[in-house]
PDB file of C-alpha atoms in Angstrom:
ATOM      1  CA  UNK A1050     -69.383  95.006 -65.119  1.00  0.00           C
ATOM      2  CA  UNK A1051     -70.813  91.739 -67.179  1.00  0.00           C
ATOM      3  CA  UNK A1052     -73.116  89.256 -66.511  1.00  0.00           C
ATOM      4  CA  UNK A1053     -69.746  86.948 -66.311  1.00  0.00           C
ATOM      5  CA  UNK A1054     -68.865  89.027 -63.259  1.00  0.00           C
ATOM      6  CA  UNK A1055     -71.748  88.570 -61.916  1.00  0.00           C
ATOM      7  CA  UNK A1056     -72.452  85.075 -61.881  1.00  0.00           C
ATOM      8  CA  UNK A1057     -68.495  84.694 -60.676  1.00  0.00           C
ATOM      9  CA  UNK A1058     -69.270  86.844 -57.279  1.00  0.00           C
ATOM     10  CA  UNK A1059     -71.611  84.221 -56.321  1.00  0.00           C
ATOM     11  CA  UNK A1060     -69.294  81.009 -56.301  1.00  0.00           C
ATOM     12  CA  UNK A1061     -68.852  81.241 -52.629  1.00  0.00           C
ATOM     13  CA  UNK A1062     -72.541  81.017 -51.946  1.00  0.00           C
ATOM     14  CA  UNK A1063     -73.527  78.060 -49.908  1.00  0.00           C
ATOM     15  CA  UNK A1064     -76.671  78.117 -48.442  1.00  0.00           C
ATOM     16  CA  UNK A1065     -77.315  75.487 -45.879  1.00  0.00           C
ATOM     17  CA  UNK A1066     -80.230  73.059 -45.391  1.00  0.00           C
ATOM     18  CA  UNK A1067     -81.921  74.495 -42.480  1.00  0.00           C
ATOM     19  CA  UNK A1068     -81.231  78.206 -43.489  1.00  0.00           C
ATOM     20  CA  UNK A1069     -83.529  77.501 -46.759  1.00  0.00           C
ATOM     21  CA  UNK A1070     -86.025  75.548 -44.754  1.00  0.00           C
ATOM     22  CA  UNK A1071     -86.631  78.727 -42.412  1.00  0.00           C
ATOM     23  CA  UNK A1072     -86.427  81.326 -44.925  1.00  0.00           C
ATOM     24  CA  UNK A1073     -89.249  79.207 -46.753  1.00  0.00           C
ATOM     25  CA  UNK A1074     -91.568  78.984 -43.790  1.00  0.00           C
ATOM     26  CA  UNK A1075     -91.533  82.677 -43.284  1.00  0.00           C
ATOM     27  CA  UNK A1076     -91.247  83.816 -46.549  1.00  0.00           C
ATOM     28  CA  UNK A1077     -94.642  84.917 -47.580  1.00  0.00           C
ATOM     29  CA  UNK A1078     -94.936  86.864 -44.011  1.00  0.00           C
ATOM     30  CA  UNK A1079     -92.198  88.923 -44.780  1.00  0.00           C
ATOM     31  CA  UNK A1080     -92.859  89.338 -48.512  1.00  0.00           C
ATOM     32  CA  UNK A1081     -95.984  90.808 -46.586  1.00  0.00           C
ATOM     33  CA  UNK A1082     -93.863  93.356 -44.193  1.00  0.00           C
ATOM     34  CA  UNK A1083     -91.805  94.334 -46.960  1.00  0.00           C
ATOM     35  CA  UNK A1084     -94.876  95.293 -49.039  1.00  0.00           C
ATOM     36  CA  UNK A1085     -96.308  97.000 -46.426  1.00  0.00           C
ATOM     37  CA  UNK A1086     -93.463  99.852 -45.417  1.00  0.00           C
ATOM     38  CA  UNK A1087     -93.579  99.973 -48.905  1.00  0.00           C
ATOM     39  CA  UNK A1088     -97.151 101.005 -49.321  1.00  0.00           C
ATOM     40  CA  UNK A1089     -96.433 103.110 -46.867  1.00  0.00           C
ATOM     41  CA  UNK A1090     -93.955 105.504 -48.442  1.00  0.00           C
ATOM     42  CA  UNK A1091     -95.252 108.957 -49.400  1.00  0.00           C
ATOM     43  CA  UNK A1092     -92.734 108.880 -52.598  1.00  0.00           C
ATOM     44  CA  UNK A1093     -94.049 105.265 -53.848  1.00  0.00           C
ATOM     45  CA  UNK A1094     -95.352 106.586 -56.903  1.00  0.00           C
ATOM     46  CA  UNK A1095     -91.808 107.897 -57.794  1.00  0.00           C
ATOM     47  CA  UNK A1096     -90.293 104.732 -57.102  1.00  0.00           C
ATOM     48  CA  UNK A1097     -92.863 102.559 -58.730  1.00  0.00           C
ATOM     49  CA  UNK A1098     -94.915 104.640 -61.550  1.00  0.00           C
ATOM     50  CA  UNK A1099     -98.733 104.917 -61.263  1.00  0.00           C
ATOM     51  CA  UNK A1100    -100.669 102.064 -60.383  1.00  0.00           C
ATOM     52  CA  UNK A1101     -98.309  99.507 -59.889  1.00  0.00           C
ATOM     53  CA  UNK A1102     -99.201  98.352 -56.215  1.00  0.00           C
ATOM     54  CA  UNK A1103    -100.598  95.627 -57.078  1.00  0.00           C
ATOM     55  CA  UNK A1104     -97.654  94.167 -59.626  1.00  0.00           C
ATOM     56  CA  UNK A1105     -95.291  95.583 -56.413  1.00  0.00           C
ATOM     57  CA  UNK A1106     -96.996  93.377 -53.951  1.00  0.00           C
ATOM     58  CA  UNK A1107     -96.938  90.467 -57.001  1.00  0.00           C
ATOM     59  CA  UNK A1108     -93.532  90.753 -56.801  1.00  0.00           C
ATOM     60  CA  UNK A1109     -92.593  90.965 -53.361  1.00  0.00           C
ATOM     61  CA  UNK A1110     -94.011  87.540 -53.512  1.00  0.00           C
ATOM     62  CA  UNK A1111     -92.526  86.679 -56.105  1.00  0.00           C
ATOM     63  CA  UNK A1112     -89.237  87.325 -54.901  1.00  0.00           C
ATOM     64  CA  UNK A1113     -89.610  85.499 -51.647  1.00  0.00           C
ATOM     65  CA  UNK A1114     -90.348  82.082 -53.656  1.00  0.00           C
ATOM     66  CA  UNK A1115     -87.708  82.499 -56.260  1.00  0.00           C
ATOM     67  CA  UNK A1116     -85.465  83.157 -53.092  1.00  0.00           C
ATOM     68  CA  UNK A1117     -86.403  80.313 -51.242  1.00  0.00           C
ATOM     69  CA  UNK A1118     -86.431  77.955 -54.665  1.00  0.00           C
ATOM     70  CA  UNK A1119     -82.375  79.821 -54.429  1.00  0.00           C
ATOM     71  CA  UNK A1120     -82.075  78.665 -51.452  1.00  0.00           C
ATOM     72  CA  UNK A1121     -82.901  75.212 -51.725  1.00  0.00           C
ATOM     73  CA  UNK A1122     -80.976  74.606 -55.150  1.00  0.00           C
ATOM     74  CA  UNK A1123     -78.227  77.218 -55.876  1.00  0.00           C
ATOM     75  CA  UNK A1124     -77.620  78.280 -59.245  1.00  0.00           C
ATOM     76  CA  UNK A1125     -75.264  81.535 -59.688  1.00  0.00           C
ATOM     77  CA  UNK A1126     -76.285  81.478 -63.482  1.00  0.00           C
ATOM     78  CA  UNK A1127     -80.414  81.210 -62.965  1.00  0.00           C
ATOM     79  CA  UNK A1128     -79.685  83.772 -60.051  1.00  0.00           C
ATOM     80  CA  UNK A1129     -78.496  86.270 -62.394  1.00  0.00           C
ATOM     81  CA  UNK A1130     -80.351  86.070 -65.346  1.00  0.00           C
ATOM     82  CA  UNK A1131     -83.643  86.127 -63.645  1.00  0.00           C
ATOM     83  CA  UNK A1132     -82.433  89.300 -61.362  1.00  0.00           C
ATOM     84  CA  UNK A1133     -81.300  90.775 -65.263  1.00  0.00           C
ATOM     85  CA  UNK A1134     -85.204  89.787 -66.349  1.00  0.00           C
ATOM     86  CA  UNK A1135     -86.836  91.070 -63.505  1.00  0.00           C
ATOM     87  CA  UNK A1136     -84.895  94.793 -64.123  1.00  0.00           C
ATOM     88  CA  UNK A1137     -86.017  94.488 -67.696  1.00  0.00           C
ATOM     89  CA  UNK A1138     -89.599  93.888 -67.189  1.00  0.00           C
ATOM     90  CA  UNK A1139     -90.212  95.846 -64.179  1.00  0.00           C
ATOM     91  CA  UNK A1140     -88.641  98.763 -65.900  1.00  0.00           C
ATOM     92  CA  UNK A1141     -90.453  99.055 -69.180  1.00  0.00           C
ATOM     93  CA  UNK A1142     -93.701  98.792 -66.500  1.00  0.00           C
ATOM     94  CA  UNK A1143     -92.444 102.042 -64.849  1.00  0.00           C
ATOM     95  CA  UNK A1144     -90.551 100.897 -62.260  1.00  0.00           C
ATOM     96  CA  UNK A1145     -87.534 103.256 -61.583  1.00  0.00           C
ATOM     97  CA  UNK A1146     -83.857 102.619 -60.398  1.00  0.00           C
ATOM     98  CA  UNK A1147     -83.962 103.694 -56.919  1.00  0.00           C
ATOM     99  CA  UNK A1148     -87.362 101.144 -56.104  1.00  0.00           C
ATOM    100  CA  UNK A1149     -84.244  98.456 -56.009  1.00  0.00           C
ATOM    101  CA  UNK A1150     -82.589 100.186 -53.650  1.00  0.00           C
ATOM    102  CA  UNK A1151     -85.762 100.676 -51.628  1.00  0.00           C
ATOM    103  CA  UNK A1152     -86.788  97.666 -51.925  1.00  0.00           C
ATOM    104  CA  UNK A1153     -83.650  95.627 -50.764  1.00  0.00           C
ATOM    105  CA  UNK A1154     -83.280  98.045 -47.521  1.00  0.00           C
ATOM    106  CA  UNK A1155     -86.974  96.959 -46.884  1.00  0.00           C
ATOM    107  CA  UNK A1156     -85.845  92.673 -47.258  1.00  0.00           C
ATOM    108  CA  UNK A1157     -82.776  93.912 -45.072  1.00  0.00           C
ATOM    109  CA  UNK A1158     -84.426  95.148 -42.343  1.00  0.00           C
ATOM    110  CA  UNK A1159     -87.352  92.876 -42.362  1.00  0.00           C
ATOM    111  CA  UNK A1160     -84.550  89.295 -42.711  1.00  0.00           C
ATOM    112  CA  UNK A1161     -83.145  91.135 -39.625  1.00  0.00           C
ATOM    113  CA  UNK A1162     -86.205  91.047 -37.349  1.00  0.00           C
ATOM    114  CA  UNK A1163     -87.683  87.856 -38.623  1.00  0.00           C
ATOM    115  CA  UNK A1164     -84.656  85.048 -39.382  1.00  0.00           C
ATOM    116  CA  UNK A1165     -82.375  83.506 -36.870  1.00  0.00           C
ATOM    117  CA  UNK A1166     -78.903  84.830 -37.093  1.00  0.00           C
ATOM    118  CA  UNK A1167     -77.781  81.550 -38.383  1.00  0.00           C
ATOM    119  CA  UNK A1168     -80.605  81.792 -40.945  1.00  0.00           C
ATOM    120  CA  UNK A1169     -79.346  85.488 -41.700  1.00  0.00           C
ATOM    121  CA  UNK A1170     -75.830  85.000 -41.922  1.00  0.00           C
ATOM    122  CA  UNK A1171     -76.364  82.441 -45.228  1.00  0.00           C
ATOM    123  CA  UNK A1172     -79.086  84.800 -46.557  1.00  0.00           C
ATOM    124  CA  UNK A1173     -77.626  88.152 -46.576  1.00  0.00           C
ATOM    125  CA  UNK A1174     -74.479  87.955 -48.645  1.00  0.00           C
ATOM    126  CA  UNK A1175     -76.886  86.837 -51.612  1.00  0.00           C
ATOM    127  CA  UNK A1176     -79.040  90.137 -50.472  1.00  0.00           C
ATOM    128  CA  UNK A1177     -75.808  91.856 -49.805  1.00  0.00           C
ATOM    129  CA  UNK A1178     -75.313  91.176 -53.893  1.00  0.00           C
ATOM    130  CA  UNK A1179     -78.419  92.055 -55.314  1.00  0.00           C
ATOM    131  CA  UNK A1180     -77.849  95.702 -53.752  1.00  0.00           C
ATOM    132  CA  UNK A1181     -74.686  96.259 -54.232  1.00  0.00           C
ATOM    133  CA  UNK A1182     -74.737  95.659 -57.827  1.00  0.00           C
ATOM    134  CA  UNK A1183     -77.865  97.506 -58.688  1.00  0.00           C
ATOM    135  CA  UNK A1184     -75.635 100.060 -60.798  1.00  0.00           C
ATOM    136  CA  UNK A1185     -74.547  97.056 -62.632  1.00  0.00           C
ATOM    137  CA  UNK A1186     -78.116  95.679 -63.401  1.00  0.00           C
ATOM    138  CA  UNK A1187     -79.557  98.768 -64.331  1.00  0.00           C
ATOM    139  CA  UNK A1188     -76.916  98.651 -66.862  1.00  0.00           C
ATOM    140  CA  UNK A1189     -76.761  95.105 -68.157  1.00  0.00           C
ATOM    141  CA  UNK A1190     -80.400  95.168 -68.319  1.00  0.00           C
ATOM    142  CA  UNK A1191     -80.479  98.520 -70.466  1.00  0.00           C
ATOM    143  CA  UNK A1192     -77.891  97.388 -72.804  1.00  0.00           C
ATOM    144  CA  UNK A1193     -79.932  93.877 -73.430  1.00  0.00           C
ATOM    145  CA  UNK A1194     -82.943  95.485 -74.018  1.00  0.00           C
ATOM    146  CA  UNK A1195     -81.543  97.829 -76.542  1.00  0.00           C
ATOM    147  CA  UNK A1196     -79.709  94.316 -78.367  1.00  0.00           C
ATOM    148  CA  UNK A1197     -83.105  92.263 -78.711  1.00  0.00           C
ATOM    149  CA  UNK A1198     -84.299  95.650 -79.799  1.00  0.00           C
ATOM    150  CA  UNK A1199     -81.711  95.893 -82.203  1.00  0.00           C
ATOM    151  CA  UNK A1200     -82.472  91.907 -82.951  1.00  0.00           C
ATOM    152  CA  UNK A1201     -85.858  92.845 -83.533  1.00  0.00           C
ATOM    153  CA  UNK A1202     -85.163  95.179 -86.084  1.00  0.00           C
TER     154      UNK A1202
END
């Protein structure tokens, strides 16, 4: 899969008003849940490297503004290259493949207790994305790390 393929399974995405407006006001509490089953996990160091908690939790909030900034003004394009920049850079910090995974079941679970169904019916298909294609950012984001490498060189 390409980044083209990517950006083109998000065309559908419409994201209304009062859906962003909710998301935003609880945003930083569930950044905050998700961080916490996180911490949590006996196998955290395998998913995250050695101390990386704090970048984890830095990110988990992160993730719930750039979401909610999503929300508000949709861009398919942005969407994808920052998901592709965040794989880079959280990988070459230790980060392994299968924190994504973790990760996203964590935001599943905690959209599920905390937004309206309204609210979590225009949320999860761009959540629904980001997991499903983890095999395909892994990927993209290897390859353009080894090209600026190359670049570099």
């Amino acid at each position: 899969m390409d980044r083209n393929t990517l950006v083109l399974a998000l065309k559908d995405i419409r994201i209304p008003p009062e859906a962003a407006e909710e998301y935003g006001r609880k945003a930083a509490k569930m950044a905050g849940a998700v961080t916490e089953r996180l911490l949590a996990r006996p196998d955290l160091e395998s998913l995250i490297g050695k101390n990386n908690s704090e970048m984890m939790k830095d990110n988990h909030a992160n993730h719930a503004r750039f979401i909610e900034s999503m929300l508000r003004n949709f861009d398919a394009e942005t969407m994808t290259d920052t998901v592709l920049w965040v794989f880079r850079a959280y990988r070459s910090h230790g980060f392994h493949d299968s924190y994504w995974a973790a990760q996203l079941n964590q935001w599943h679970a905690v959209l599920r207790e905390n937004l309206s169904d309204n609210t979590l019916r225009a949320v999860l298909p761009l959540y629904d994305w980001m997991q499903v294609n983890i095999p395909a950012f892994s990927a993209l984001a290897e390859r353009q790390k080894a090209e600026l490498k190359g670049q570099l060189q």
